[in-house]
């Protein structure tokens, strides 16, 4: 049987992309033997912004800088190109159509997003469309929620690559894999606060060097 290419979608605001995102992508890529992780920056229309969010242009530029040396980390502008279709279900459908039936899609989210997944548009349909990879995040519980009751959750924390490979190979419908592949205590909120306090040393700890330079150069997060 021909083996399917494995592609994971990593959606988010990425304002800015940080070392947590990059580490998560690299580790999940390795552990789940993926062919590619595709970062999908969200389109956040001005009327939906509760806080000031950087332009799509800046967020995309920082993603490009953060992923430029990793051949298997890519970016898609699918959500930026079609702002009227902002939902994960639409993104997965469009990307499955684009990459074709010889690829298997995964959707990556952090534990914080998983805990609120039942607020997502058509979340039940999303769980049926592709596998989810839910990544632990310091400060957030990977506790069961309503979605977990409806879903086929597989806890792969502490599991070897080989064991995960066997699980992925088994014939089954879409599942939700809970992984502790990466535990990086960084958030974009903390990064924005760090810039406000002019702590450039700390900023460099939290984002890749070219992203730190970009933030400084274009004076992001100052206001
Ligand atoms: P903010 O602090 O502005 O909410 P964020 O750091 O959570 O931002 P997002 O762009 O909102 O970053 O995150 C995109 C995706 O990455 C989400 O699914 C989120 O759960 C996940 N994520 C972000 N940071 C981490 C981290 N340190 N570890 C694991 N997952 C993360």
XYZ file of N, CA and C and ligand atoms in Angstrom:
700
model
N 0.839 -1.198 0.000
C 0.000 0.000 0.000
C 0.880 1.256 0.000
N 0.531 2.203 -0.846
C 1.323 3.436 -0.910
C 1.147 4.224 0.398
N 2.284 4.677 0.975
C 2.093 5.429 2.226
C 1.814 6.901 1.910
N 0.897 7.461 2.703
C 0.479 8.833 2.451
C 1.508 9.813 3.010
N 1.675 10.927 2.320
C 2.502 12.006 2.882
C 1.759 12.543 4.091
N 2.494 12.939 5.123
C 1.844 13.487 6.320
C 2.140 14.971 6.437
N 1.074 15.731 6.436
C 1.221 17.193 6.493
C 0.421 17.721 7.671
N 1.055 18.541 8.516
C 0.325 19.112 9.655
C 0.124 20.607 9.467
N -1.096 21.036 9.765
C -1.424 22.464 9.724
C -1.229 23.021 11.130
N -0.531 24.142 11.228
C -0.333 24.778 12.543
C -0.896 26.199 12.450
N -2.131 26.351 12.900
C -2.796 27.652 12.790
C -2.574 28.510 14.022
N -2.648 29.813 13.837
C -2.518 30.711 14.986
C -2.429 32.160 14.556
N -2.382 33.028 15.520
C -2.250 34.455 15.203
C -0.783 34.786 14.896
N 0.099 34.134 15.609
C 1.545 34.324 15.438
C 1.928 35.808 15.500
N 1.577 36.424 16.608
C 1.863 37.853 16.785
C 2.678 38.095 18.044
N 3.964 37.729 18.054
C 4.729 37.145 16.953
C 4.858 35.629 17.111
N 5.387 34.990 16.039
C 5.809 33.586 16.142
C 6.955 33.568 17.154
N 7.025 32.504 17.965
C 8.080 32.452 18.992
C 8.750 31.072 19.046
N 9.723 30.953 19.955
C 10.490 29.701 20.021
C 9.612 28.524 20.429
N 8.513 28.805 21.153
C 7.571 27.739 21.515
C 6.982 27.129 20.258
N 6.501 27.971 19.358
C 5.907 27.475 18.108
C 6.925 26.652 17.299
N 8.124 27.202 17.163
C 9.126 26.547 16.307
C 9.545 25.200 16.914
N 9.748 25.199 18.242
C 10.139 23.953 18.918
C 9.037 22.898 18.793
N 7.804 23.320 19.012
C 6.664 22.409 18.888
C 6.641 21.814 17.471
N 6.772 22.667 16.466
C 6.723 22.194 15.080
C 7.850 21.196 14.794
N 9.058 21.515 15.249
C 10.194 20.612 14.972
C 10.009 19.271 15.668
N 9.590 19.300 16.920
C 9.461 18.060 17.694
C 8.318 17.190 17.164
N 7.208 17.827 16.829
C 6.060 17.058 16.323
C 6.396 16.452 14.954
N 7.098 17.215 14.162
C 7.549 16.749 12.849
C 8.324 15.437 12.988
N 9.232 15.443 13.974
C 10.102 14.300 14.208
C 9.311 13.108 14.775
N 8.550 13.394 15.823
C 7.857 12.329 16.544
C 6.772 11.650 15.716
N 6.076 12.429 14.916
C 4.983 11.857 14.112
C 5.432 11.568 12.675
N 6.733 11.686 12.459
C 7.330 11.416 11.146
C 6.545 12.100 10.030
N 6.405 13.419 10.203
C 5.663 14.200 9.220
C 6.568 14.595 8.054
N 5.962 14.895 6.936
C 6.733 15.378 5.788
C 6.825 16.892 5.795
N 5.905 17.520 6.504
C 5.852 18.977 6.463
C 4.967 19.515 7.596
N 5.347 20.649 8.177
C 4.424 21.393 9.046
C 4.169 22.734 8.360
N 2.903 23.050 8.172
C 2.550 24.292 7.470
C 1.927 25.280 8.461
N 2.612 26.380 8.695
C 2.072 27.430 9.550
C 1.014 28.207 8.766
N -0.142 28.382 9.393
C -1.225 29.111 8.717
C -1.619 30.314 9.581
N -1.055 31.487 9.274
C -1.427 32.663 10.067
C -2.881 33.038 9.833
N -3.562 33.370 10.919
C -4.986 33.695 10.838
C -5.187 35.121 10.363
N -6.303 35.279 9.672
C -6.688 36.637 9.289
C -7.565 37.175 10.424
N -7.180 38.281 11.012
C -7.987 38.828 12.109
C -8.527 40.184 11.670
N -9.791 40.221 11.222
C -10.314 41.491 10.734
C -10.388 42.526 11.858
N -10.174 43.801 11.512
C -10.086 44.844 12.536
C -11.262 44.840 13.511
N -12.493 44.583 13.001
C -13.644 44.656 13.897
C -13.695 43.500 14.891
N -12.839 42.490 14.687
C -12.844 41.339 15.601
C -11.689 41.402 16.593
N -10.947 42.509 16.591
C -9.759 42.577 17.441
C -10.089 43.137 18.808
N -9.837 42.324 19.851
C -10.048 42.857 21.196
C -8.778 43.559 21.651
N -7.636 43.103 21.142
C -6.383 43.817 21.404
C -5.800 44.202 20.053
N -4.825 45.087 20.070
C -4.214 45.531 18.832
C -3.343 44.399 18.269
N -3.636 43.962 17.061
C -2.866 42.872 16.454
C -2.069 43.416 15.272
N -0.836 42.951 15.142
C 0.006 43.439 14.054
C -0.598 43.053 12.713
N -0.219 43.782 11.687
C -0.756 43.509 10.357
C -0.350 42.103 9.910
N -1.148 41.569 9.001
C -0.855 40.244 8.446
C 0.544 40.259 7.816
N 0.893 41.389 7.221
C 2.195 41.526 6.563
C 3.339 41.277 7.562
N 3.294 41.941 8.709
C 4.356 41.763 9.716
C 4.360 40.333 10.267
N 3.192 39.802 10.543
C 3.120 38.449 11.133
C 3.680 37.408 10.154
N 3.369 37.610 8.897
C 3.863 36.694 7.864
C 5.386 36.826 7.694
N 5.860 38.058 7.704
C 7.306 38.288 7.548
C 8.080 37.622 8.693
N 7.536 37.731 9.905
C 8.242 37.114 11.042
C 8.218 35.592 10.940
N 7.103 35.041 10.446
C 7.041 33.586 10.242
C 8.093 33.141 9.225
N 8.244 33.930 8.168
C 9.232 33.583 7.133
C 10.645 33.586 7.736
N 10.922 34.581 8.559
C 12.249 34.648 9.180
C 12.489 33.470 10.133
N 11.439 33.122 10.877
C 11.590 32.058 11.883
C 11.747 30.678 11.264
N 11.259 30.497 10.044
C 11.259 29.150 9.445
C 12.230 29.012 8.273
N 12.984 30.089 8.000
C 13.770 30.086 6.763
C 14.822 28.970 6.695
N 15.317 28.501 7.849
C 16.359 27.473 7.800
C 15.834 26.048 7.937
N 14.523 25.899 8.079
C 13.947 24.557 8.215
C 13.193 24.211 6.934
N 13.758 23.295 6.144
C 13.131 22.967 4.850
C 11.712 22.426 5.017
N 11.436 21.778 6.156
C 10.131 21.112 6.308
C 9.107 21.971 7.054
N 9.503 23.184 7.420
C 8.545 24.117 8.019
C 8.179 25.141 6.958
N 6.899 25.169 6.594
C 6.472 26.052 5.518
C 5.343 26.949 5.993
N 4.904 27.843 5.131
C 3.836 28.780 5.489
C 2.791 28.747 4.382
N 1.533 28.846 4.778
C 0.469 28.997 3.782
C -0.299 30.281 4.092
N -0.660 31.003 3.043
C -1.432 32.238 3.225
C -2.918 31.987 2.966
N -3.321 30.730 3.043
C -4.694 30.369 2.686
C -5.741 31.184 3.469
N -5.492 31.443 4.745
C -6.491 32.210 5.522
C -6.372 33.713 5.257
N -5.162 34.167 4.985
C -4.987 35.604 4.698
C -5.598 35.944 3.337
N -5.537 34.977 2.421
C -6.052 35.223 1.070
C -7.582 35.238 1.013
N -8.194 34.529 1.965
C -9.666 34.466 1.940
C -10.228 34.842 3.303
N -10.191 36.131 3.626
C -10.595 36.571 4.965
C -12.044 36.253 5.309
N -12.846 36.017 4.287
C -14.262 35.730 4.567
C -14.481 34.266 4.994
N -13.406 33.465 4.963
C -13.537 32.061 5.410
C -12.493 31.767 6.493
N -12.750 32.282 7.692
C -11.703 32.248 8.713
C -11.665 30.976 9.563
N -12.514 29.994 9.276
C -12.638 28.877 10.208
C -11.727 27.700 9.868
N -11.310 26.992 10.937
C -10.408 25.848 10.769
C -11.012 24.801 9.827
N -12.315 24.576 9.932
C -12.944 23.564 9.043
C -12.749 23.937 7.572
N -12.864 25.229 7.265
C -12.672 25.669 5.874
C -11.215 25.501 5.455
N -10.320 25.840 6.373
C -8.885 25.748 6.066
C -8.492 24.305 5.776
N -8.969 23.396 6.627
C -8.632 21.980 6.426
C -9.193 21.498 5.080
N -10.434 21.870 4.779
C -11.045 21.428 3.509
C -10.260 21.965 2.325
N -9.895 23.249 2.393
C -9.160 23.827 1.259
C -7.783 23.192 1.106
N -7.119 22.974 2.251
C -5.768 22.422 2.150
C -5.795 20.965 1.706
N -6.802 20.224 2.142
C -6.907 18.825 1.685
C -7.117 18.801 0.172
N -7.925 19.733 -0.306
C -8.182 19.826 -1.742
C -6.881 20.167 -2.490
N -6.123 21.102 -1.919
C -4.875 21.546 -2.564
C -3.809 20.457 -2.608
N -3.636 19.766 -1.473
C -2.526 18.803 -1.435
C -2.910 17.446 -2.005
N -4.204 17.201 -2.153
C -4.646 15.983 -2.821
C -4.829 14.804 -1.888
N -5.397 13.760 -2.447
C -5.796 12.605 -1.643
C -4.612 11.730 -1.231
N -3.402 11.982 -1.811
C -2.268 11.153 -1.412
C -1.554 11.724 -0.197
N -2.180 12.709 0.473
C -1.608 13.256 1.703
C -2.615 13.159 2.835
N -2.083 12.918 4.018
C -2.933 12.833 5.207
C -2.711 14.086 6.038
N -3.800 14.747 6.376
C -3.683 16.014 7.094
C -3.833 15.849 8.597
N -3.023 16.603 9.331
C -3.142 16.686 10.783
C -3.374 18.159 11.114
N -4.012 18.410 12.246
C -4.219 19.799 12.666
C -3.619 19.936 14.063
N -2.636 20.831 14.213
C -1.929 20.974 15.494
C -2.500 22.117 16.324
N -2.729 21.843 17.601
C -3.137 22.932 18.496
C -2.496 22.738 19.867
N -2.331 23.836 20.596
C -1.797 23.768 21.946
C -2.905 23.397 22.930
N -2.482 23.013 24.137
C -3.440 22.581 25.164
C -4.453 23.675 25.479
N -4.043 24.931 25.407
C -4.976 26.043 25.693
C -6.100 26.080 24.652
N -5.742 25.868 23.393
C -6.763 25.876 22.336
C -7.670 24.654 22.453
N -7.073 23.519 22.818
C -7.865 22.283 22.970
C -8.939 22.469 24.048
N -8.572 23.169 25.131
C -9.533 23.310 26.233
C -10.737 24.164 25.826
N -10.583 24.942 24.753
C -11.742 25.741 24.328
C -12.261 25.347 22.946
N -11.902 24.145 22.505
C -12.251 23.753 21.128
C -13.762 23.704 20.895
N -14.524 23.461 21.945
C -15.980 23.358 21.728
C -16.603 24.717 21.411
N -15.806 25.781 21.490
C -16.321 27.094 21.083
C -16.017 27.358 19.599
N -15.250 26.458 18.973
C -14.872 26.664 17.571
C -16.054 26.356 16.647
N -16.090 27.074 15.559
C -17.115 26.876 14.535
C -17.082 25.434 14.013
N -18.190 24.746 14.110
C -18.311 23.369 13.610
C -17.194 22.442 14.102
N -16.919 22.518 15.423
C -15.799 21.745 15.962
C -15.986 20.241 15.786
N -17.243 19.779 15.855
C -17.450 18.334 15.705
C -17.079 17.861 14.297
N -17.401 18.720 13.322
C -17.043 18.374 11.941
C -15.520 18.363 11.778
N -14.882 19.351 12.425
C -13.416 19.427 12.341
C -12.782 18.120 12.844
N -13.285 17.621 13.982
C -12.711 16.393 14.551
C -12.902 15.180 13.634
N -13.898 15.285 12.759
C -14.132 14.148 11.843
C -13.321 14.278 10.549
N -12.797 15.496 10.315
C -12.136 15.738 9.027
C -10.681 15.290 8.994
N -10.000 15.387 10.141
C -8.568 15.037 10.141
C -8.139 14.701 11.562
N -6.932 14.152 11.675
C -6.378 13.892 13.006
C -5.956 15.215 13.637
N -6.088 15.279 14.952
C -5.582 16.452 15.681
C -4.329 16.043 16.456
N -3.382 16.945 16.554
C -2.258 16.720 17.457
C -2.331 17.834 18.503
N -2.587 17.438 19.735
C -2.752 18.411 20.816
C -1.474 18.415 21.653
N -0.847 19.578 21.743
C 0.467 19.645 22.394
C 0.362 20.289 23.770
N 0.963 19.632 24.770
C 0.958 20.176 26.129
C 1.641 21.540 26.138
N 1.236 22.341 27.095
C 1.798 23.673 27.202
C 1.878 24.028 28.681
N 3.050 24.485 29.158
C 3.160 24.791 30.589
C 2.052 25.749 31.035
N 1.447 25.431 32.159
C 0.401 26.306 32.688
C -0.996 25.923 32.255
N -1.109 24.935 31.376
C -2.438 24.515 30.905
C -2.631 23.021 31.139
N -3.765 22.669 31.650
C -4.115 21.268 31.890
C -4.575 20.615 30.592
N -4.158 19.392 30.407
C -4.671 18.635 29.248
C -5.865 17.817 29.698
N -6.737 18.465 30.434
C -7.835 17.697 31.021
C -8.907 17.397 29.964
N -9.738 16.444 30.284
C -10.816 16.089 29.364
C -11.816 17.226 29.268
N -12.421 17.378 28.162
C -13.490 18.358 28.004
C -14.610 17.700 27.209
N -15.566 18.487 26.890
C -16.705 17.954 26.152
C -16.257 17.311 24.834
N -15.284 17.956 24.193
C -14.783 17.435 22.924
C -14.169 16.058 23.134
N -13.443 15.906 24.271
C -12.773 14.632 24.526
C -13.795 13.505 24.628
N -14.966 13.825 25.154
C -16.000 12.783 25.272
C -16.503 12.361 23.890
N -16.541 13.328 22.978
C -17.059 13.035 21.643
C -15.967 12.472 20.740
N -14.721 12.621 21.178
C -13.612 12.324 20.281
C -12.968 10.974 20.589
N -12.009 10.646 19.755
C -11.229 9.429 19.973
C -9.835 9.838 20.408
N -9.709 10.130 21.705
C -8.442 10.662 22.202
C -7.441 9.537 22.455
N -6.233 9.748 21.947
C -5.166 8.780 22.189
C -4.027 9.522 22.885
N -3.707 9.095 24.089
C -2.651 9.769 24.852
C -1.301 9.152 24.476
N -0.480 9.900 23.761
C 0.823 9.350 23.333
C 1.973 9.982 24.126
N 1.636 10.600 25.256
C 2.696 11.211 26.061
C 3.702 10.147 26.521
N 4.958 10.437 26.330
C 6.010 9.521 26.759
C 6.217 8.345 25.800
N 5.468 8.281 24.752
C 5.553 7.150 23.819
C 6.696 7.335 22.810
N 7.294 6.225 22.400
C 8.395 6.306 21.431
C 7.847 6.591 20.027
N 8.775 7.006 19.174
C 8.423 7.291 17.787
C 7.870 6.041 17.092
N 8.500 4.910 17.431
C 8.083 3.661 16.783
C 6.660 3.275 17.165
N 6.358 3.453 18.475
C 5.012 3.102 18.949
C 3.976 4.024 18.288
N 4.341 5.305 18.198
C 3.415 6.262 17.569
C 3.221 5.897 16.093
N 4.313 5.480 15.467
C 4.242 5.103 14.064
C 3.258 3.932 13.862
N 3.329 2.967 14.800
C 2.388 1.823 14.705
C 0.946 2.298 14.852
N 0.742 3.205 15.819
C -0.611 3.722 16.049
C -1.135 4.459 14.822
N -0.255 5.251 14.226
C -0.678 6.031 13.051
C -1.001 5.123 11.873
N -0.287 4.000 11.833
C -0.483 3.064 10.719
C -1.770 2.269 10.849
N -2.270 2.187 12.066
C -3.462 1.347 12.247
C -4.677 2.002 11.602
N -5.508 1.139 11.090
C -6.669 1.622 10.349
C -7.715 2.141 11.331
N -7.983 3.424 11.240
C -8.928 4.005 12.195
C -9.441 5.310 11.624
N -10.524 5.802 12.203
C -10.997 7.120 11.786
C -10.107 8.179 12.401
N -10.404 9.458 12.173
C -9.598 10.531 12.738
C -9.564 10.470 14.272
N -8.390 10.748 14.820
C -8.216 10.700 16.279
C -7.549 11.976 16.769
N -7.508 12.132 18.085
C -6.849 13.281 18.699
C -5.673 12.738 19.518
N -4.477 13.079 19.103
C -3.292 12.576 19.788
C -2.793 13.630 20.776
N -2.709 13.252 22.036
C -2.211 14.185 23.044
C -0.727 13.926 23.233
N 0.093 14.918 22.985
C 1.541 14.709 23.087
C 2.226 15.753 23.962
N 3.304 15.291 24.623
C 4.125 16.235 25.386
C 5.462 16.424 24.656
N 5.395 16.367 23.340
C 6.596 16.453 22.501
C 7.444 17.673 22.849
N 6.805 18.749 23.233
C 7.575 19.954 23.567
C 6.911 20.638 24.753
N 7.715 21.177 25.634
C 7.193 21.930 26.778
C 7.974 23.237 26.849
N 7.480 24.235 26.167
C 8.211 25.502 26.124
C 7.312 26.590 26.711
N 7.818 27.208 27.756
C 6.992 28.183 28.470
C 7.163 29.587 27.870
N 6.589 29.781 26.702
C 6.657 31.088 26.038
C 5.269 31.395 25.500
N 4.887 32.654 25.543
C 3.640 33.050 24.876
C 3.854 34.390 24.181
N 3.062 34.607 23.146
C 3.168 35.874 22.404
C 2.779 37.048 23.308
N 1.834 36.797 24.228
C 1.415 37.860 25.157
C 2.619 38.327 25.982
N 3.385 37.357 26.488
C 4.558 37.713 27.314
C 5.607 38.441 26.469
N 5.731 38.036 25.234
C 6.717 38.687 24.356
C 6.348 40.160 24.146
N 5.080 40.411 23.899
C 4.653 41.807 23.670
C 4.906 42.654 24.921
N 4.684 42.055 26.100
C 4.930 42.780 27.355
C 6.430 43.028 27.534
N 7.233 42.054 27.114
C 8.694 42.182 27.235
C 9.210 43.346 26.389
N 8.635 43.491 25.205
C 9.053 44.596 24.336
C 8.652 45.926 24.970
N 7.484 45.954 25.547
C 7.014 47.197 26.200
C 7.976 47.620 27.311
N 8.587 46.625 27.958
C 9.519 46.984 29.033
C 10.970 47.053 28.542
N 11.135 47.080 27.228
C 12.468 47.239 26.613
C 13.488 46.190 27.049
N 13.023 44.975 27.322
C 13.952 43.935 27.762
C 14.396 43.114 26.541
N 15.414 43.626 25.855
C 15.837 42.998 24.598
C 16.542 41.664 24.817
N 17.160 41.516 25.995
C 17.837 40.242 26.284
C 16.783 39.137 26.410
N 15.769 39.449 27.181
C 14.674 38.480 27.371
C 13.984 38.183 26.037
N 13.811 39.221 25.214
C 13.149 39.022 23.919
C 13.909 37.984 23.100
N 15.248 38.101 23.111
C 16.065 37.155 22.352
C 15.987 35.731 22.884
N 15.613 35.584 24.155
C 15.413 34.237 24.709
C 14.139 33.609 24.160
N 13.181 34.438 23.796
C 11.848 33.922 23.476
C 11.538 33.805 21.986
N 12.245 34.578 21.150
C 11.995 34.489 19.702
C 13.318 34.241 18.970
N 13.273 33.633 17.787
C 14.509 33.449 17.006
C 15.161 34.808 16.729
N 16.487 34.826 16.654
C 17.219 36.096 16.532
C 16.714 37.016 15.411
N 16.459 36.490 14.204
C 15.998 37.413 13.142
C 14.635 38.029 13.456
N 13.815 37.300 14.214
C 12.503 37.835 14.586
C 12.688 38.963 15.609
N 13.625 38.782 16.539
C 13.904 39.840 17.528
C 14.371 41.105 16.806
N 15.266 40.937 15.823
C 15.768 42.103 15.075
C 14.639 42.794 14.316
N 13.758 41.980 13.749
C 12.631 42.526 12.980
C 11.718 43.353 13.888
N 11.425 42.814 15.075
C 10.542 43.517 16.029
C 11.152 44.861 16.415
N 12.473 44.844 16.621
C 13.158 46.078 17.016
C 13.174 47.075 15.847
N 13.491 46.566 14.667
C 13.612 47.421 13.480
C 12.301 48.126 13.148
N 11.187 47.378 13.195
C 9.896 47.965 12.820
C 9.094 48.468 14.015
N 9.761 48.466 15.167
C 9.166 49.015 16.409
C 7.787 48.438 16.683
N 7.695 47.110 16.564
C 6.412 46.455 16.860
C 6.188 46.417 18.377
N 4.944 46.351 18.754
C 4.491 46.180 20.153
C 4.877 47.331 21.070
N 5.198 48.475 20.495
C 5.592 49.601 21.323
C 4.387 50.357 21.859
N 3.303 50.319 21.059
C 2.143 51.099 21.501
C 1.129 50.207 22.181
P -1.115 34.791 22.656
O -0.261 34.836 23.898
O -1.201 36.086 21.910
O -2.466 34.149 22.910
P 0.211 32.354 21.696
O 1.593 32.385 22.251
O -0.778 31.432 22.355
O -0.391 33.833 21.597
P -0.823 31.760 19.076
O -0.378 32.344 17.798
O -2.137 32.184 19.600
O 0.337 32.038 20.165
O -0.723 30.186 19.024
C -0.939 29.411 17.889
C -1.046 27.948 18.322
O 0.161 27.556 18.996
C -2.178 27.671 19.325
O -2.739 26.407 19.036
C -1.461 27.627 20.669
O -2.156 26.802 21.574
C -0.118 27.036 20.279
N 0.995 27.452 21.165
C 1.452 28.698 21.351
N 2.487 28.704 22.204
C 2.679 27.417 22.576
C 3.606 26.768 23.465
N 4.515 27.462 24.157
N 3.522 25.425 23.599
C 2.567 24.718 22.914
N 1.675 25.271 22.066
C 1.717 26.600 21.891
